[in-house]
Coordinates of C-alpha atoms in Angstrom, one line a residue:
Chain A
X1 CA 141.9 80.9 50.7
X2 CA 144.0 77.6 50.0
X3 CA 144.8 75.2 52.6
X4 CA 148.4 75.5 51.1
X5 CA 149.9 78.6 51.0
X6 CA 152.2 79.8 48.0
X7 CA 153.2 83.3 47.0
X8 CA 151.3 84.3 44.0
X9 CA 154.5 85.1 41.9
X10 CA 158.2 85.2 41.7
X11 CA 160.9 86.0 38.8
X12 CA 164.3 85.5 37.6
X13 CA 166.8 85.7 35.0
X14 CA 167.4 83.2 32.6
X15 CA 170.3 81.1 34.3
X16 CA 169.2 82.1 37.8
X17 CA 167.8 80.0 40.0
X18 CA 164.2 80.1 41.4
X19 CA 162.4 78.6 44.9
X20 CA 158.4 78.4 45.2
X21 CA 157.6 77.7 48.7
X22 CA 154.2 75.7 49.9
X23 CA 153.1 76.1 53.5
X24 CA 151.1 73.9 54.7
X25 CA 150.6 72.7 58.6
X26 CA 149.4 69.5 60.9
X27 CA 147.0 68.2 59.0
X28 CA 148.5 68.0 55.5
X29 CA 152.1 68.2 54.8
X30 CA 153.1 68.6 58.5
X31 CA 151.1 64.7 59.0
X32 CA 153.5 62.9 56.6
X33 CA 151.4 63.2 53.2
X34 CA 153.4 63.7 50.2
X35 CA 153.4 67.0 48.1
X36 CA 153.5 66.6 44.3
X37 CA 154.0 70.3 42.2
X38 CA 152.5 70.7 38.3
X39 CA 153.3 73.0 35.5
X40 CA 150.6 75.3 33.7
X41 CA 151.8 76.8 30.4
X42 CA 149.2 79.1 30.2
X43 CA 146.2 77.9 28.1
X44 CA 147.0 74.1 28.7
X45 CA 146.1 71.3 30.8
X46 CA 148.8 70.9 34.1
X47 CA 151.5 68.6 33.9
X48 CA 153.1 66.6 36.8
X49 CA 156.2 67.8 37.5
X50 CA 157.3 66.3 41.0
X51 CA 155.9 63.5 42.4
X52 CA 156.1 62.0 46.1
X53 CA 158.0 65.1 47.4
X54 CA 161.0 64.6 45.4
X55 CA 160.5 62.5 42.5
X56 CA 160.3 63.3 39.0
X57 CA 158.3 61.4 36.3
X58 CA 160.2 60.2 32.9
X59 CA 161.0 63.6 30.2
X60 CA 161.1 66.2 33.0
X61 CA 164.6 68.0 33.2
X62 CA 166.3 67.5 35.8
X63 CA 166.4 71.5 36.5
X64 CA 163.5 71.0 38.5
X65 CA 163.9 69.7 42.3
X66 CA 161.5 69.5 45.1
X67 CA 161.8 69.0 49.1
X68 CA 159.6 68.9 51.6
X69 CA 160.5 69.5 55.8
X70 CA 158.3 69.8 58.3
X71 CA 155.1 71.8 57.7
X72 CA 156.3 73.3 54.1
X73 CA 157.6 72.0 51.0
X74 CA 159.8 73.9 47.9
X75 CA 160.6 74.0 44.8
X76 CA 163.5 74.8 42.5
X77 CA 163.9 75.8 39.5
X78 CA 168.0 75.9 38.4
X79 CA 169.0 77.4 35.2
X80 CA 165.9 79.2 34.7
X81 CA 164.9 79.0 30.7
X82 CA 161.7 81.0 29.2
X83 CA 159.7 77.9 28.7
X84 CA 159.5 77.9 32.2
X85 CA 157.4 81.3 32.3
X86 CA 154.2 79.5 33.8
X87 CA 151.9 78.8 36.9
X88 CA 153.3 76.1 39.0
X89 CA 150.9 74.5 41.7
X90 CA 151.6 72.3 44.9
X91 CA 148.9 69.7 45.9
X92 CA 148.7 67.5 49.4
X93 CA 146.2 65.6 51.3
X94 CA 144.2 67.3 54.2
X95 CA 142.8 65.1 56.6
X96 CA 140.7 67.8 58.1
X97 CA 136.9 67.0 58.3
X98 CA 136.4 64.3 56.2
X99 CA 139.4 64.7 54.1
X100 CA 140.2 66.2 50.7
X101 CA 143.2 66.5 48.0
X102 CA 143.9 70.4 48.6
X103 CA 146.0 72.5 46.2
X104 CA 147.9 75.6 46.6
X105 CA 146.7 79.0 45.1
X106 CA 149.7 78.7 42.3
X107 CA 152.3 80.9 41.6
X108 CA 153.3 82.6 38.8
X109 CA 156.8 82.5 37.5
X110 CA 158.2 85.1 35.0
X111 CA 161.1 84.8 33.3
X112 CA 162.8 88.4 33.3
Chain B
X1 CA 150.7 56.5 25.6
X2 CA 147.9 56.9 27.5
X3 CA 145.5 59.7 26.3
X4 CA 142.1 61.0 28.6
X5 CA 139.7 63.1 26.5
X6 CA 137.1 65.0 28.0
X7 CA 133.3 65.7 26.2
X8 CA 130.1 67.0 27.7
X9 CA 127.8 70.0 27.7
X10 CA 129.2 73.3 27.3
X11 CA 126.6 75.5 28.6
X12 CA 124.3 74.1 31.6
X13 CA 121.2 76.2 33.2
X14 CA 121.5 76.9 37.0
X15 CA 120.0 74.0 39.1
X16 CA 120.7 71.6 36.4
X17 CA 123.0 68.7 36.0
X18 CA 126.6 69.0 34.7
X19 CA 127.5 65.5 33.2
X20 CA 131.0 65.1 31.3
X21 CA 132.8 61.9 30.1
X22 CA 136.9 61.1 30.2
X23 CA 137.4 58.9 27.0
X24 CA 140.5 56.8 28.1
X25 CA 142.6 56.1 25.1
X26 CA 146.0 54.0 24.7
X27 CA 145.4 51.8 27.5
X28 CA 142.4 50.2 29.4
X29 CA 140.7 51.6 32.5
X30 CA 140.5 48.1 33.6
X31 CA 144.3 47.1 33.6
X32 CA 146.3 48.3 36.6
X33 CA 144.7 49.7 39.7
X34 CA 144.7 53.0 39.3
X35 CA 142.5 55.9 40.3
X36 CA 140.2 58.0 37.8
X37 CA 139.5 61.9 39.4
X38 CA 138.3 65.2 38.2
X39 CA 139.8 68.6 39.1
X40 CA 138.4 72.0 37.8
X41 CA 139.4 75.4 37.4
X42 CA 137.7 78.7 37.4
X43 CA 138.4 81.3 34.9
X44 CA 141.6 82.8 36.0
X45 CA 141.5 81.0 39.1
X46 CA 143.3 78.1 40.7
X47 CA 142.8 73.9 40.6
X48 CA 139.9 72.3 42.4
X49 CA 139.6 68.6 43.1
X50 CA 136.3 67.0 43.1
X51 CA 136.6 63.1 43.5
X52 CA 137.9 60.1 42.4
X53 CA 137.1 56.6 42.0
X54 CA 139.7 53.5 42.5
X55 CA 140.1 50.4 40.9
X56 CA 137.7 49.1 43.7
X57 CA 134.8 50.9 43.2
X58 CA 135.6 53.4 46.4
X59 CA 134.7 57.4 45.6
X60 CA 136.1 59.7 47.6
X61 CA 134.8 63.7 46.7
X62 CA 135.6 67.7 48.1
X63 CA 133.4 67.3 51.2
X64 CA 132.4 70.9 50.0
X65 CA 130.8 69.5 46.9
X66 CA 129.6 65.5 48.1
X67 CA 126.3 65.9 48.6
X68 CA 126.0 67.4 44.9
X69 CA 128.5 64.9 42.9
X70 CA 128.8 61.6 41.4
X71 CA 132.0 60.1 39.7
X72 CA 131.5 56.8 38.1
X73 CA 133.3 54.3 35.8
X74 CA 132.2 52.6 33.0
X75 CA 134.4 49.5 32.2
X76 CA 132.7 48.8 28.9
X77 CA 133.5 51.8 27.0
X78 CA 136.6 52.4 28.9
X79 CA 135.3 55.8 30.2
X80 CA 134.5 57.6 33.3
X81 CA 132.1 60.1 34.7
X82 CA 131.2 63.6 36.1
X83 CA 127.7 64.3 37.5
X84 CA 127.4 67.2 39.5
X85 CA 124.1 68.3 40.4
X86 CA 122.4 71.9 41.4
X87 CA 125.1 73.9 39.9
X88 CA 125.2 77.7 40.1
X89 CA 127.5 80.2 38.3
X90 CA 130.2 79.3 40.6
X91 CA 130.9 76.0 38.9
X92 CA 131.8 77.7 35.9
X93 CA 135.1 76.2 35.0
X94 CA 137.2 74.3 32.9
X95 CA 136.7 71.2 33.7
X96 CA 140.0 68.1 33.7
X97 CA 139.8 64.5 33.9
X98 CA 142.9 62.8 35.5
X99 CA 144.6 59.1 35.9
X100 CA 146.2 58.6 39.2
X101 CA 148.1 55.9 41.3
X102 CA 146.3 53.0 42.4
X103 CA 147.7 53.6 46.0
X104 CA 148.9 56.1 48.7
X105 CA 148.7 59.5 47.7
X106 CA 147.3 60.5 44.9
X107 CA 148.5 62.9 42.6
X108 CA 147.4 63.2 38.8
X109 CA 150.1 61.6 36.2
X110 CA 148.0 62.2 33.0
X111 CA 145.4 64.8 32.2
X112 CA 143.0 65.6 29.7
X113 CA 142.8 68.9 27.9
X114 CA 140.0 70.1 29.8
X115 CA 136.6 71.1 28.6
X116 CA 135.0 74.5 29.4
X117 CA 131.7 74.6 31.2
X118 CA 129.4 77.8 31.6
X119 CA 127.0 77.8 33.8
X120 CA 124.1 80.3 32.9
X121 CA 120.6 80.7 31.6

């Protein structure tokens, strides 16, 4: 079971807009660490899609938003496109025990 | 553009050794204080960390997996490391190096392909 929590899938239409949540609590996202979401095409390496919460690195559309409030962070996919049929995964810091980079389970998106 | 490449035995016996490599291409491990991590994934399942090393020689590793793991770098070849001792079946999994910041929190801006290891006899 993941320290973050994401739902294991969620689906669209093309056009439609999409929301992956990540639930966290005090000792990860709730304590002020950042959450950073990557993209899985299936059979390749993941990419870095947001960083810091809300940033996103150079060549990555601007479709793709994140936020982060409180003990949970999101997100969105707006004008959902087939190429975006993949797993998408959220990743924190945990400063339980002795401290770990945690990731959620994933969740897969399909494009309808 | 900066390029990581990992190499390494595909098939280890249990209570052996797993040792990869992360080739850094396109840039030197030296320049810039960055971080240097490895992440794995089982078949079908989702993304592990295991540890990274920063720019200053600090490791950090899973506390579920530092009493069996090493991560190193090796400035001269412009590589780093994976040892991760004892394994079982369970650490079947493809296996991904990663570059990260030199700072704060770290997340993984470049990744290598990822290398498949089997664990069995």
């Amino acid at each position: 079971q993941s320290v973050l929590t994401q739902p294991p899938s969620v689906s669209g239409a093309p056009g439609q807009r999409v929301t992956i949540s990540c639930t966290g609590s005090s000792s990860n996202i709730g304590a002020g660490y950042d959450v950073h979401w990557y993209q899985q095409l299936p059979g390749t390496a993941p990419k870095l899609l947001i960083h810091g919460n809300s940033n996103r690195p150079s060549g990555v559309p601007d479709r793709f938003s994140g936020s982060k409030s409180g003990t949970s962070a999101s997100l969105a996919i707006t004008g959902l496109q087939a190429e975006d049929e993949a797993d998408y995964y959220c990743q924190s810091y945990d400063s339980s025990l002795s401290g770990s980079e945690v990731f959620g389970g994933g969740t897969k998106v399909t494009v309808l | 553009q900066l390029q990581l490449q990992e190499s390494g035995s595909g098939l280890v016996k249990p209570s052996q050794t797993l040792s990869l490599t992360c080739a850094v291409s396109g840039g030197s491990i030296s320049s810039g204080a960055y971080s240097w991590s490895w992440i794995r994934q089982p078949p079908g399942k989702g993304l592990e960390w295991i540890g990274s090393v920063y720019h200053s020689g600090s490791t950090y590793y899973n506390p579920s997996l530092k009493s069996r793991v090493t991560v190193s770098v090796d400035r001269s070849k412009n590589q780093f490391s994976l040892k991760l001792s004892s394994v079982t079946a369970a650490d079947t999994a493809v296996y991904y190096c990663a570059k990260g910041p030199a700072a704060g929190n770290w997340y993984g801006d470049y990744w290598g392909q990822g290398t498949l290891v089997i664990v069995s006899s």
